[in-house]
CSV table of C-alpha atoms in Angstrom, one decimal:
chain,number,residue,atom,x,y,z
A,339,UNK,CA,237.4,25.0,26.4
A,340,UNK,CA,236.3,27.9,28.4
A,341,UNK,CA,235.1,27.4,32.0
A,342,UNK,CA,231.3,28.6,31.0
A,343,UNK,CA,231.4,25.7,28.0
A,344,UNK,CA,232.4,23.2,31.1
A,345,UNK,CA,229.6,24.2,32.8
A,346,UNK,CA,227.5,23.7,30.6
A,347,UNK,CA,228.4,20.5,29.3
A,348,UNK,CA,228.4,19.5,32.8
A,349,UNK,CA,224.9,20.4,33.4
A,350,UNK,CA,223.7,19.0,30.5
A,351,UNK,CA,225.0,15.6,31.4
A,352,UNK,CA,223.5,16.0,35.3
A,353,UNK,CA,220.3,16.4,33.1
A,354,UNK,CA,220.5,13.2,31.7
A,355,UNK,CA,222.0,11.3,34.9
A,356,UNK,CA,218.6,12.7,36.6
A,357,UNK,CA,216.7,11.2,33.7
A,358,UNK,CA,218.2,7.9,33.2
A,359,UNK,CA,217.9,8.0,37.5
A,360,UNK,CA,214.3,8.9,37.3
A,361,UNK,CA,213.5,6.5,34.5
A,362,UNK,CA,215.3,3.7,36.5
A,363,UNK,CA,212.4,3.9,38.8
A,364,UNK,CA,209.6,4.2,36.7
A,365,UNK,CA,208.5,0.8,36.7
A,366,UNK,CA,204.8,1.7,36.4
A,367,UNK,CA,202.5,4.8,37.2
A,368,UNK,CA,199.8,5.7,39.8
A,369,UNK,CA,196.9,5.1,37.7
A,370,UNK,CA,198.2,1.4,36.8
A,371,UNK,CA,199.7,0.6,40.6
A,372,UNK,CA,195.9,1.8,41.4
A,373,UNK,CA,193.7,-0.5,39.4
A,374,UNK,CA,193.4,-2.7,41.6
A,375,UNK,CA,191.3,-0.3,43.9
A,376,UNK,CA,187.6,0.4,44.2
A,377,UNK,CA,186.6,3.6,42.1
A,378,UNK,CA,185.7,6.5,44.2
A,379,UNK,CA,182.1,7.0,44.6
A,380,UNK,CA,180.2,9.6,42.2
A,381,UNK,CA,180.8,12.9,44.4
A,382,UNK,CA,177.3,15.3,44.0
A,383,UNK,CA,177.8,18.0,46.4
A,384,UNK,CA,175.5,20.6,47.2
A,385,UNK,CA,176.1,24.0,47.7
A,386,UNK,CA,175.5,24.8,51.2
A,387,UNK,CA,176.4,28.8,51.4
A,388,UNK,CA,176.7,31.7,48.9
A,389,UNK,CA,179.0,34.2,50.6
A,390,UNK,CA,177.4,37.8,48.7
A,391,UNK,CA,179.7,40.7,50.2
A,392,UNK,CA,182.3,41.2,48.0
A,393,UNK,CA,181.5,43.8,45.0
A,394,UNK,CA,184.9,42.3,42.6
A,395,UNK,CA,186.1,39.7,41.6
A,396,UNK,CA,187.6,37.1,44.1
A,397,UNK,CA,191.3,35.9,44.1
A,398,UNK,CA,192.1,34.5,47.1
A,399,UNK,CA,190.4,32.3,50.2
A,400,UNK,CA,191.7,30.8,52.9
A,401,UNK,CA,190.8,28.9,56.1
A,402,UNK,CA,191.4,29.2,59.8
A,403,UNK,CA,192.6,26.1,61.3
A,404,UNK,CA,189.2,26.3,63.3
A,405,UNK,CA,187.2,24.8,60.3
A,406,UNK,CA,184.7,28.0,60.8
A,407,UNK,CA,186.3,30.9,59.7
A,408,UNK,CA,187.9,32.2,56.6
A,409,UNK,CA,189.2,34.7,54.9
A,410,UNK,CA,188.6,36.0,51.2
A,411,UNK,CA,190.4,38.7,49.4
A,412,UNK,CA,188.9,40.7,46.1
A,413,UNK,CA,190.1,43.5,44.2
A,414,UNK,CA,186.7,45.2,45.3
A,415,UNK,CA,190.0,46.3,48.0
A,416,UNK,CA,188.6,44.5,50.8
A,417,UNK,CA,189.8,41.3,53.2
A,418,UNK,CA,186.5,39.6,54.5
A,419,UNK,CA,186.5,37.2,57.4
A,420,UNK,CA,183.4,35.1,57.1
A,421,UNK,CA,181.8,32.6,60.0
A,422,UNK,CA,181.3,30.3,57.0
A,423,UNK,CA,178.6,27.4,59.3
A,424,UNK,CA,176.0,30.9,59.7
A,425,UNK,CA,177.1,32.7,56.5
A,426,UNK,CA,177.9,36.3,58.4
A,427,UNK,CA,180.8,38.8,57.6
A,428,UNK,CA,182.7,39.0,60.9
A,429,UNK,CA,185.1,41.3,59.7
A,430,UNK,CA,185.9,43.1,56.8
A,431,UNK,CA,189.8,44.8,56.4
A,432,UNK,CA,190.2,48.0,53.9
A,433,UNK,CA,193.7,47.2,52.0
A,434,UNK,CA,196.0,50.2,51.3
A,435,UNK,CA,196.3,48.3,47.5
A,436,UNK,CA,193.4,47.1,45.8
A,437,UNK,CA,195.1,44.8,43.3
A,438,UNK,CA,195.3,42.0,46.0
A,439,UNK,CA,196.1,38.7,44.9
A,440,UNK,CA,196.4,36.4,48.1
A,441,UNK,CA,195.5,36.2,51.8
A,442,UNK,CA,196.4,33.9,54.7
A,443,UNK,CA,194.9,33.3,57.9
A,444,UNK,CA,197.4,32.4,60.8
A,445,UNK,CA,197.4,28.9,62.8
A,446,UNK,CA,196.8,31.0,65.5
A,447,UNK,CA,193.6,32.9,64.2
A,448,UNK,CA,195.3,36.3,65.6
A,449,UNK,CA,196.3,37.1,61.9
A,450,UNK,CA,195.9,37.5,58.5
A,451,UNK,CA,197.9,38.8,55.6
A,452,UNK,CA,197.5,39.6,52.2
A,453,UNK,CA,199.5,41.0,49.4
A,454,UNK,CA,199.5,41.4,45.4
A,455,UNK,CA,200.7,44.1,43.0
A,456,UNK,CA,202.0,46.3,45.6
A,457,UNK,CA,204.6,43.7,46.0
A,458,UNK,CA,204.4,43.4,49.7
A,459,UNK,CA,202.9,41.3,51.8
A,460,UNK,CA,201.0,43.2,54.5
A,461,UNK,CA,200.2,41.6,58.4
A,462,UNK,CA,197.0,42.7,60.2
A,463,UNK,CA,195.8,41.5,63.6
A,464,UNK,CA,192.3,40.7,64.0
A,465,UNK,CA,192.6,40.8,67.5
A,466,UNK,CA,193.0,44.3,68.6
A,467,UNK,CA,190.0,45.7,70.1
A,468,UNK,CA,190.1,47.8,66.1
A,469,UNK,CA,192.1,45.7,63.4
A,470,UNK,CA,195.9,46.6,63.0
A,471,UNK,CA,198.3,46.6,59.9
A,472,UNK,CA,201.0,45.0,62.4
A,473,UNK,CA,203.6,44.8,59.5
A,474,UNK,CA,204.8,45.4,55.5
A,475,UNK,CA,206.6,43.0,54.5
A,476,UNK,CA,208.3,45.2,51.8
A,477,UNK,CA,211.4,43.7,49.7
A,478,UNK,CA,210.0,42.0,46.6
A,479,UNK,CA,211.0,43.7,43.5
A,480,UNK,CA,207.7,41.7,42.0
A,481,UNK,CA,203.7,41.4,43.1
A,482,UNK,CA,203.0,38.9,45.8
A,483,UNK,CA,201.3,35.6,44.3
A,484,UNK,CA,201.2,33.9,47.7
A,485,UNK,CA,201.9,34.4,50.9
A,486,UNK,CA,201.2,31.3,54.4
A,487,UNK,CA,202.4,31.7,57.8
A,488,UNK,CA,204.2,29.1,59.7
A,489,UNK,CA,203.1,30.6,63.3
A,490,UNK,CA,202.3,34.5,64.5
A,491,UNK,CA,206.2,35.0,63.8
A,492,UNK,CA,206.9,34.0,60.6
A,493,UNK,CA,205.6,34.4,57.0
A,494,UNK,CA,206.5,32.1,53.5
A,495,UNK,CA,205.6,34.6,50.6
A,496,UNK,CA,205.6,34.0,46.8
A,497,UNK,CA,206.6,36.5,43.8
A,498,UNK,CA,206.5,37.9,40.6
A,499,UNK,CA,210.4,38.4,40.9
A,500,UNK,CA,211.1,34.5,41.0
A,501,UNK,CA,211.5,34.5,44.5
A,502,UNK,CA,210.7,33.2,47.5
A,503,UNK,CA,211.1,34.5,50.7
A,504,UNK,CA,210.3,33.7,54.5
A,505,UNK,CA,210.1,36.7,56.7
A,506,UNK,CA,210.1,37.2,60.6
A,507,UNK,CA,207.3,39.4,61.4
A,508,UNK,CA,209.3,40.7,64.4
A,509,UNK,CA,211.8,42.5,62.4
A,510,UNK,CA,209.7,42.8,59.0
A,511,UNK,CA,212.7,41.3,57.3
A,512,UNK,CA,214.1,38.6,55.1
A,513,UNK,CA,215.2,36.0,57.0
A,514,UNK,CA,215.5,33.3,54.0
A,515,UNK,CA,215.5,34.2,50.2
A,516,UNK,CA,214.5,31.0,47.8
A,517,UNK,CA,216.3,31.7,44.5
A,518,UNK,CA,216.3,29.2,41.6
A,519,UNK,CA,212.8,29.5,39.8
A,520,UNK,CA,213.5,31.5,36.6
A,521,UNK,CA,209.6,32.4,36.0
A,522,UNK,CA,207.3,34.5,38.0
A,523,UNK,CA,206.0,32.2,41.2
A,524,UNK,CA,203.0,31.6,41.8
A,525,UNK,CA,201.8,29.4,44.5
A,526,UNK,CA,203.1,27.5,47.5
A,527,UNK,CA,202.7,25.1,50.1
A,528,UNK,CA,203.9,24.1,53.2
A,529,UNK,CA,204.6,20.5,53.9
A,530,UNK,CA,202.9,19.1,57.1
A,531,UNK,CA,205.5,18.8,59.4
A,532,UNK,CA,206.5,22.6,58.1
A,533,UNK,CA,210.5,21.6,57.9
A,534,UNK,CA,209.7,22.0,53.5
A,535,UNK,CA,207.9,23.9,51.0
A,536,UNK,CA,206.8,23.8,47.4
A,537,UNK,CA,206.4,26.0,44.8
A,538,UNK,CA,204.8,26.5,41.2
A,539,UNK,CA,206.0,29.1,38.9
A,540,UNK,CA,205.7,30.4,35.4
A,541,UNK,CA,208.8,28.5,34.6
A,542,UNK,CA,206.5,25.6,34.0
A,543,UNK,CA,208.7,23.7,37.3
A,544,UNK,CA,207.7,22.7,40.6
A,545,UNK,CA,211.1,22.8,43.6
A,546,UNK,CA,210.7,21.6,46.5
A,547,UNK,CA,212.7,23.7,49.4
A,548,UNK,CA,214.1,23.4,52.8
A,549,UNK,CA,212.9,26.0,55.1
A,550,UNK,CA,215.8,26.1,57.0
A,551,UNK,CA,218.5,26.3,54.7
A,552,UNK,CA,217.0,27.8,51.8
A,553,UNK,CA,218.0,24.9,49.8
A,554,UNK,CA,216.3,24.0,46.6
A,555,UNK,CA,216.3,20.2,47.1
A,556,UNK,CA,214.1,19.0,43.8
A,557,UNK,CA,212.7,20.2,40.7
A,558,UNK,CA,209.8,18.7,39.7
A,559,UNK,CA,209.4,18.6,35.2
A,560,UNK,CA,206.3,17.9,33.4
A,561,UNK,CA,204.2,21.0,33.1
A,562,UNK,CA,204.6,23.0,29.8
A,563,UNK,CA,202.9,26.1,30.9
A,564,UNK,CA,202.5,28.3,34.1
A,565,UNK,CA,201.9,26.2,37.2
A,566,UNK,CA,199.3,28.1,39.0
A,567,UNK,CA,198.4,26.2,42.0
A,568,UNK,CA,200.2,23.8,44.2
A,569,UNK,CA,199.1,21.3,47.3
A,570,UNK,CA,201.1,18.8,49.4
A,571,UNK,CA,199.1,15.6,50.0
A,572,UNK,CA,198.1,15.0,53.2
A,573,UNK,CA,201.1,12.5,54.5
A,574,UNK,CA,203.9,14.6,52.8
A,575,UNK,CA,205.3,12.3,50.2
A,576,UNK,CA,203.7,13.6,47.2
A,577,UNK,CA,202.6,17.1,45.4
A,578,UNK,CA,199.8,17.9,43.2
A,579,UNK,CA,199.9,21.1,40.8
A,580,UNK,CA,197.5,22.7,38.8
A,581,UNK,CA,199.0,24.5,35.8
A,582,UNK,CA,197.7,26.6,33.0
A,583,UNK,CA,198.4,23.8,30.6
A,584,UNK,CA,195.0,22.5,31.6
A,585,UNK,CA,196.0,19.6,33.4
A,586,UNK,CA,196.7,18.6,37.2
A,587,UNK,CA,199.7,16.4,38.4
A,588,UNK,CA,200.8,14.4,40.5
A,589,UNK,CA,204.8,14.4,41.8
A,590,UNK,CA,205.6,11.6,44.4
A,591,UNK,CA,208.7,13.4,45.9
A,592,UNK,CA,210.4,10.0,46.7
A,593,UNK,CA,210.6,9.1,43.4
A,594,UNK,CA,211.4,12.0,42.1
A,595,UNK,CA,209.1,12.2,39.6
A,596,UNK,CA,205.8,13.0,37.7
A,597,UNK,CA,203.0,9.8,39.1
A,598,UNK,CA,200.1,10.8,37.5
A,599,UNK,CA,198.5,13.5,35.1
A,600,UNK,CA,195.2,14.6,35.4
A,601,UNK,CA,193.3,15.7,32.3
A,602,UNK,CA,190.3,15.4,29.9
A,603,UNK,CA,190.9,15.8,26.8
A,604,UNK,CA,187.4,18.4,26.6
A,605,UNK,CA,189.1,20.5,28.9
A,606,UNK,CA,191.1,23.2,27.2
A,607,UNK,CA,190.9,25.9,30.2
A,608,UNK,CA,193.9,26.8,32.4
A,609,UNK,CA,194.0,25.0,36.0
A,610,UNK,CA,193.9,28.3,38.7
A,611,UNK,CA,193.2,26.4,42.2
A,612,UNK,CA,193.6,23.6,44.0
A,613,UNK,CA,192.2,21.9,47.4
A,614,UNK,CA,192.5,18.0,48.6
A,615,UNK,CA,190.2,16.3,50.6
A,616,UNK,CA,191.7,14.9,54.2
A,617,UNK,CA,192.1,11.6,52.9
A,618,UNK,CA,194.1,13.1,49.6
A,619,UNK,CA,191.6,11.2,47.8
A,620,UNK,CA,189.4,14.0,46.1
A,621,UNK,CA,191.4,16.5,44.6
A,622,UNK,CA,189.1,19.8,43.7
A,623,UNK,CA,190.5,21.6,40.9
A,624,UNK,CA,189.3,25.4,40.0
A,625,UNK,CA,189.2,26.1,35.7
A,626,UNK,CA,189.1,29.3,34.2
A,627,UNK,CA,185.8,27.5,32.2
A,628,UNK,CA,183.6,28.3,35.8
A,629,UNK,CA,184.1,24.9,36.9
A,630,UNK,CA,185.7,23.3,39.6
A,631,UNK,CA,186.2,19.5,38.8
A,632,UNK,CA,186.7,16.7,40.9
A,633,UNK,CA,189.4,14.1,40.2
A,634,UNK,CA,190.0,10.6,42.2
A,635,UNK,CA,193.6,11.3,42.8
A,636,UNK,CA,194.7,7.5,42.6
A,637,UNK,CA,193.0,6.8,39.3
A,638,UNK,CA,193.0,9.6,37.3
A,639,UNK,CA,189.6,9.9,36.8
A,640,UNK,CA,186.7,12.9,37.0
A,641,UNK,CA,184.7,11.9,39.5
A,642,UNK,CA,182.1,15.3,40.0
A,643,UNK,CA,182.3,18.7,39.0
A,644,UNK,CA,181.1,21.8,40.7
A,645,UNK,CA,178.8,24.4,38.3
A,646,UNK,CA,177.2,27.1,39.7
A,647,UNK,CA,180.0,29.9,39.4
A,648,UNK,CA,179.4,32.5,36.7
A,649,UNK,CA,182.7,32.9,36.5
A,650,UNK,CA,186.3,31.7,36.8
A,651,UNK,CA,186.4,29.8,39.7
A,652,UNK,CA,190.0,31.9,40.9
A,653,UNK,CA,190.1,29.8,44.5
A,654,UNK,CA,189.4,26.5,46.4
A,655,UNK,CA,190.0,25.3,50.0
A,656,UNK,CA,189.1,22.5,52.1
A,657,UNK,CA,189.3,23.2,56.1
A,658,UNK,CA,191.6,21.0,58.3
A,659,UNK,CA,188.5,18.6,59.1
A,660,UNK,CA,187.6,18.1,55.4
A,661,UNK,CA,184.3,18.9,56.1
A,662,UNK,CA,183.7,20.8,53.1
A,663,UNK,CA,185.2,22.3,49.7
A,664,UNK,CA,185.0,26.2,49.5
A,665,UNK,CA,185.1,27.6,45.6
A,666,UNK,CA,185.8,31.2,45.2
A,667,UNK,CA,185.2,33.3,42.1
A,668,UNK,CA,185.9,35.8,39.4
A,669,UNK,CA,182.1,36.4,39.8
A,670,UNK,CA,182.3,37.9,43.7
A,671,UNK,CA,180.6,35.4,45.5
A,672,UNK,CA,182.1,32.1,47.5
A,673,UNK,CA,180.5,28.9,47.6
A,674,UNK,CA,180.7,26.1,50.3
A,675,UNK,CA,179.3,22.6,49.5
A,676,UNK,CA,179.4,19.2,50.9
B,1058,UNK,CA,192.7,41.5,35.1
B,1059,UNK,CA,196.1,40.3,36.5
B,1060,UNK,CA,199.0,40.3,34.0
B,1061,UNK,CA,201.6,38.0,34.7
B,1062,UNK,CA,205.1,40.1,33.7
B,1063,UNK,CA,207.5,37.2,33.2
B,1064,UNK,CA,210.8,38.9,34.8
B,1065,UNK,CA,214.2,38.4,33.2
B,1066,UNK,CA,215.2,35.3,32.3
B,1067,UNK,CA,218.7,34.5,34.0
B,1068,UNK,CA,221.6,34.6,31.5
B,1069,UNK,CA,223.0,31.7,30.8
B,1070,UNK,CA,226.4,32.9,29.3
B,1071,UNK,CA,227.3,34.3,33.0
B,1072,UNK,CA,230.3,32.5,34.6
B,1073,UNK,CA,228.5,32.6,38.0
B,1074,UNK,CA,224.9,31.9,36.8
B,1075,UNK,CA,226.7,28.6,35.2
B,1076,UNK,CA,228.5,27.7,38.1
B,1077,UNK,CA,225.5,28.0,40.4
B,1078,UNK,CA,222.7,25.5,38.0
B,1079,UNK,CA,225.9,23.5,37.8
B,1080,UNK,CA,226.2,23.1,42.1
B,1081,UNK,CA,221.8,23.1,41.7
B,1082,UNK,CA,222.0,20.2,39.6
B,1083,UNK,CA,224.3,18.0,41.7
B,1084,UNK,CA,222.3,19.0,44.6
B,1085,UNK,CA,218.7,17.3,42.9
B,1086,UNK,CA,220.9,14.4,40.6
B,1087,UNK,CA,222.4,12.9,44.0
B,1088,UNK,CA,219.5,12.0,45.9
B,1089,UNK,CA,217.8,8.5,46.4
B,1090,UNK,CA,214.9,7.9,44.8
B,1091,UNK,CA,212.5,4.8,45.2
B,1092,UNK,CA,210.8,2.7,43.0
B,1093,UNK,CA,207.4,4.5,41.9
B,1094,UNK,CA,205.8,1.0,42.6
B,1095,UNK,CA,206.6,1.4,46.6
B,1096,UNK,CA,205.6,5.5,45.7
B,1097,UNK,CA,202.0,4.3,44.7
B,1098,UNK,CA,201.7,1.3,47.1
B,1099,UNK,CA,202.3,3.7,50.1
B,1100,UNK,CA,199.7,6.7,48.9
B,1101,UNK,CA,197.4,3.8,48.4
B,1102,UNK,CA,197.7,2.5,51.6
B,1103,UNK,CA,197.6,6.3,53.0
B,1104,UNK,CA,194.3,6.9,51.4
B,1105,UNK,CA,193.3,3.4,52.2
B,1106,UNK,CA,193.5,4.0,55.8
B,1107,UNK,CA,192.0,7.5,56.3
B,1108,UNK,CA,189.3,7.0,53.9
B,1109,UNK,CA,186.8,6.5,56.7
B,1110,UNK,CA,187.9,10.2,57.9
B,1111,UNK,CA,187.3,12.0,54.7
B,1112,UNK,CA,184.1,13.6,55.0
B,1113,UNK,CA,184.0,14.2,51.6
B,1114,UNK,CA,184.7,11.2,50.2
B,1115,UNK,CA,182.2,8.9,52.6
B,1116,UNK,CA,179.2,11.8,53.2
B,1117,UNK,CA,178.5,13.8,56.0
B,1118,UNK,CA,174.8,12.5,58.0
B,1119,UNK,CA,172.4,15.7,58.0
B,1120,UNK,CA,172.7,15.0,61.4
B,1121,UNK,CA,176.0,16.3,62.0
B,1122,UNK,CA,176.4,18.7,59.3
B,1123,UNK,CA,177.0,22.4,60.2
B,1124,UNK,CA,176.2,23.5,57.0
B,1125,UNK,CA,173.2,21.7,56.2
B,1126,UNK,CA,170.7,24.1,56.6
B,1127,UNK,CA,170.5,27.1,53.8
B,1128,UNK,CA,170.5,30.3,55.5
B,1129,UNK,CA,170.1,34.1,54.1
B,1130,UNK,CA,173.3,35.8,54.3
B,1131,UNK,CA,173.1,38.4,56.9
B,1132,UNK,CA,175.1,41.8,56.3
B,1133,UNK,CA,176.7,43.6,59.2
């Protein structure tokens, strides 16, 4: 037998070790182990803000870690930094590339990035007395789908080319290249205490990944279509994706394995955002129907929904202090509510 | 609109490609997983205990939230 026709019989029984391994441990699911616990309350939230600026569609938000700012990225070709408690544009950042299809803002608040079909990510700092492209992040061979910073210094992007990559904004370079997704990714997160990170792709698989040693450590099965968006619970042992298959899941990373699936079976729109309240409770999904629904992460249930978008709602995010869930949308405004 | 071009899929008739999903999968089959009973009882007990900090889930007093009041959006 040649050596590929080992390999391959090799992986295919791996396969079915991790299978008969995960099924060894399945001895219920979340929404069962969860009966027992009092329903979440009926969530009616109220939009508090429209953000009107933005003359495109929306693809990207995201919050400072001061609860008060945030950044929003359209193809209109703009970055715009919002004081979201008065409502006000405190800054607005011209891109070089209008297709942009993510932004971060740095820990710090000294930063922001964004990136999309020019396939780099680019670094700007807000603090400059006029606001500075600091860095290109330029190696992809694919469009930037995501992009987060782990401090001023250093930068986890996403791509079209199946890769990941984290980056040190000193040199511009590659410091770490992810490789093992065989579709297009398309979101990530960081775990809280920033040693991990997941990531969605087109390949319809989650993998979780040490920073440090660019290690993919687990793949996470389930999905049958493009995972879109992807959170860590608060806590760390467990993921949530939101996939193009309609539904949201749940992946406890300790036991290796899908928990819980979210879905309806009224809902046939792709899943294109994600956001957890601070408890991990509430879990605010975005839908290409204009919605944003609200699911109690331990039963399975719909507990609310958000309407008010006249579009695809293309973005969500809760700040650090959970005090309220942004949506962003296809129609060029943002909402906050509470 | 945003087209997602799927890149190439990686070949799975190269020697390397083979050897590396092989090394991949020994990598995810060899770790320990727990019982998805402990999984659940421990996010359960997670969101148990910081319930009472989730604004979202427990309501926000007018009083104390700094978005309650509905005000024109100003442009700079």
């Amino acid at each position: 037998m040649g050596e590929i026709e080992q390999m391959k019989k090799e992986a295919e029984a791996l396969k079915t070790q991790i299978e008969a391994a995960r099924k060894a441990v399945h001895d219920t699911d979340m929404a069962s182990a969860a009966s027992g616990v009092a329903p979440a309350p009926r969530v009616q939230l109220k939009t508090r803000r429209t953000l009107k600026g933005h003359l495109a569609k929306i693809y990207a938000m995201h919050w400072s870690t001061d609860n008060r700012l945030m950044v929003s990225a359209s193809q209109d070709g703009k970055l715009l930094i919002w004081d979201s408690h008065s409502g006000n544009k405190v800054n607005a950042v011209p891109l070089k590339s209008s297709w942009v299809m993510t932004c971060a803002y740095a820990p710090s608040g000294n930063l922001v990035a964004s990136g999309g079909l020019d396939n780099m990510c680019t670094v700007y700092n807000l603090k400059t007395p006029v606001i500075k492209t600091v860095k290109e992040l330029d190696a992809h061979t694919g469009y930037l789908s995501c992009a987060r910073f782990l401090s001023d210094t250093e930068v986890l992007t996403a791509s079209g080319d199946t890769t990941c990559a984290l980056w040190d904004l000193e040199t511009g370079k590659q410091k770490t290249v992810f490789l093992n997704h065989v579709g297009d990714c398309m979101c990530l997160s960081l775990s809280p205490d920033m040693n991990s990170f997941v990531s969605g792709a087109c390949d319809s698989l989650a993998k979780l990944w040490d920073i440090r040693d660019g290690q993919c450590k687990q793949t996470f099965l389930g999905h049958t279509s493009d995972i879109n968006a992807i959170s860590f619970y608060p806590g760390g042992n467990a993921i949530i994706t939101g996939s193009d298959d309609c539904t949201c899941k749940m992946y406890d990373l300790r036991a290796d394995q899908e928990v819980i699936s979210y879905q309806d079976a009224a809902l046939n729109s792709g899943v294109t955002s994600l956001a957890l309240s601070m408890s991990g409770r509430l879990i605010f999904a975005g839908y290409d129907d204009f919605n944003c629904n609200i699911w109690d992460s331990l039963k399975g249930e719909k507990v609310g929904v958000l309407s008010g978008h006249d579009n695809r709602v293309s973005c969500t995010g809760v700040p650090p202090d959970g005090m309220c869930v942004c949506t962003g949308s296809w129609d060029s405004f943002l909402k906050i509510w509470n | 609109m945003v087209s997602k071009m799927s890149s190439k899929m990686v070949g799975s008739n190269n020697l390397a490609n083979a050897r590396r999903m092989v090394q991949q999968l020994r990598v995810e089959a060899s770790i320990e997983r727990i019982k998805v009973s402990k999984a659940s009882a421990d996010l359960m007990r997670y969101c148990g205990e910081n319930a009472k900090y989730d604004p979202l889930l427990m309501g926000i007093p007018a009083s104390e939230n700094p978005f309650k009041d509905k005000k024109p959006c100003t442009i700079l």
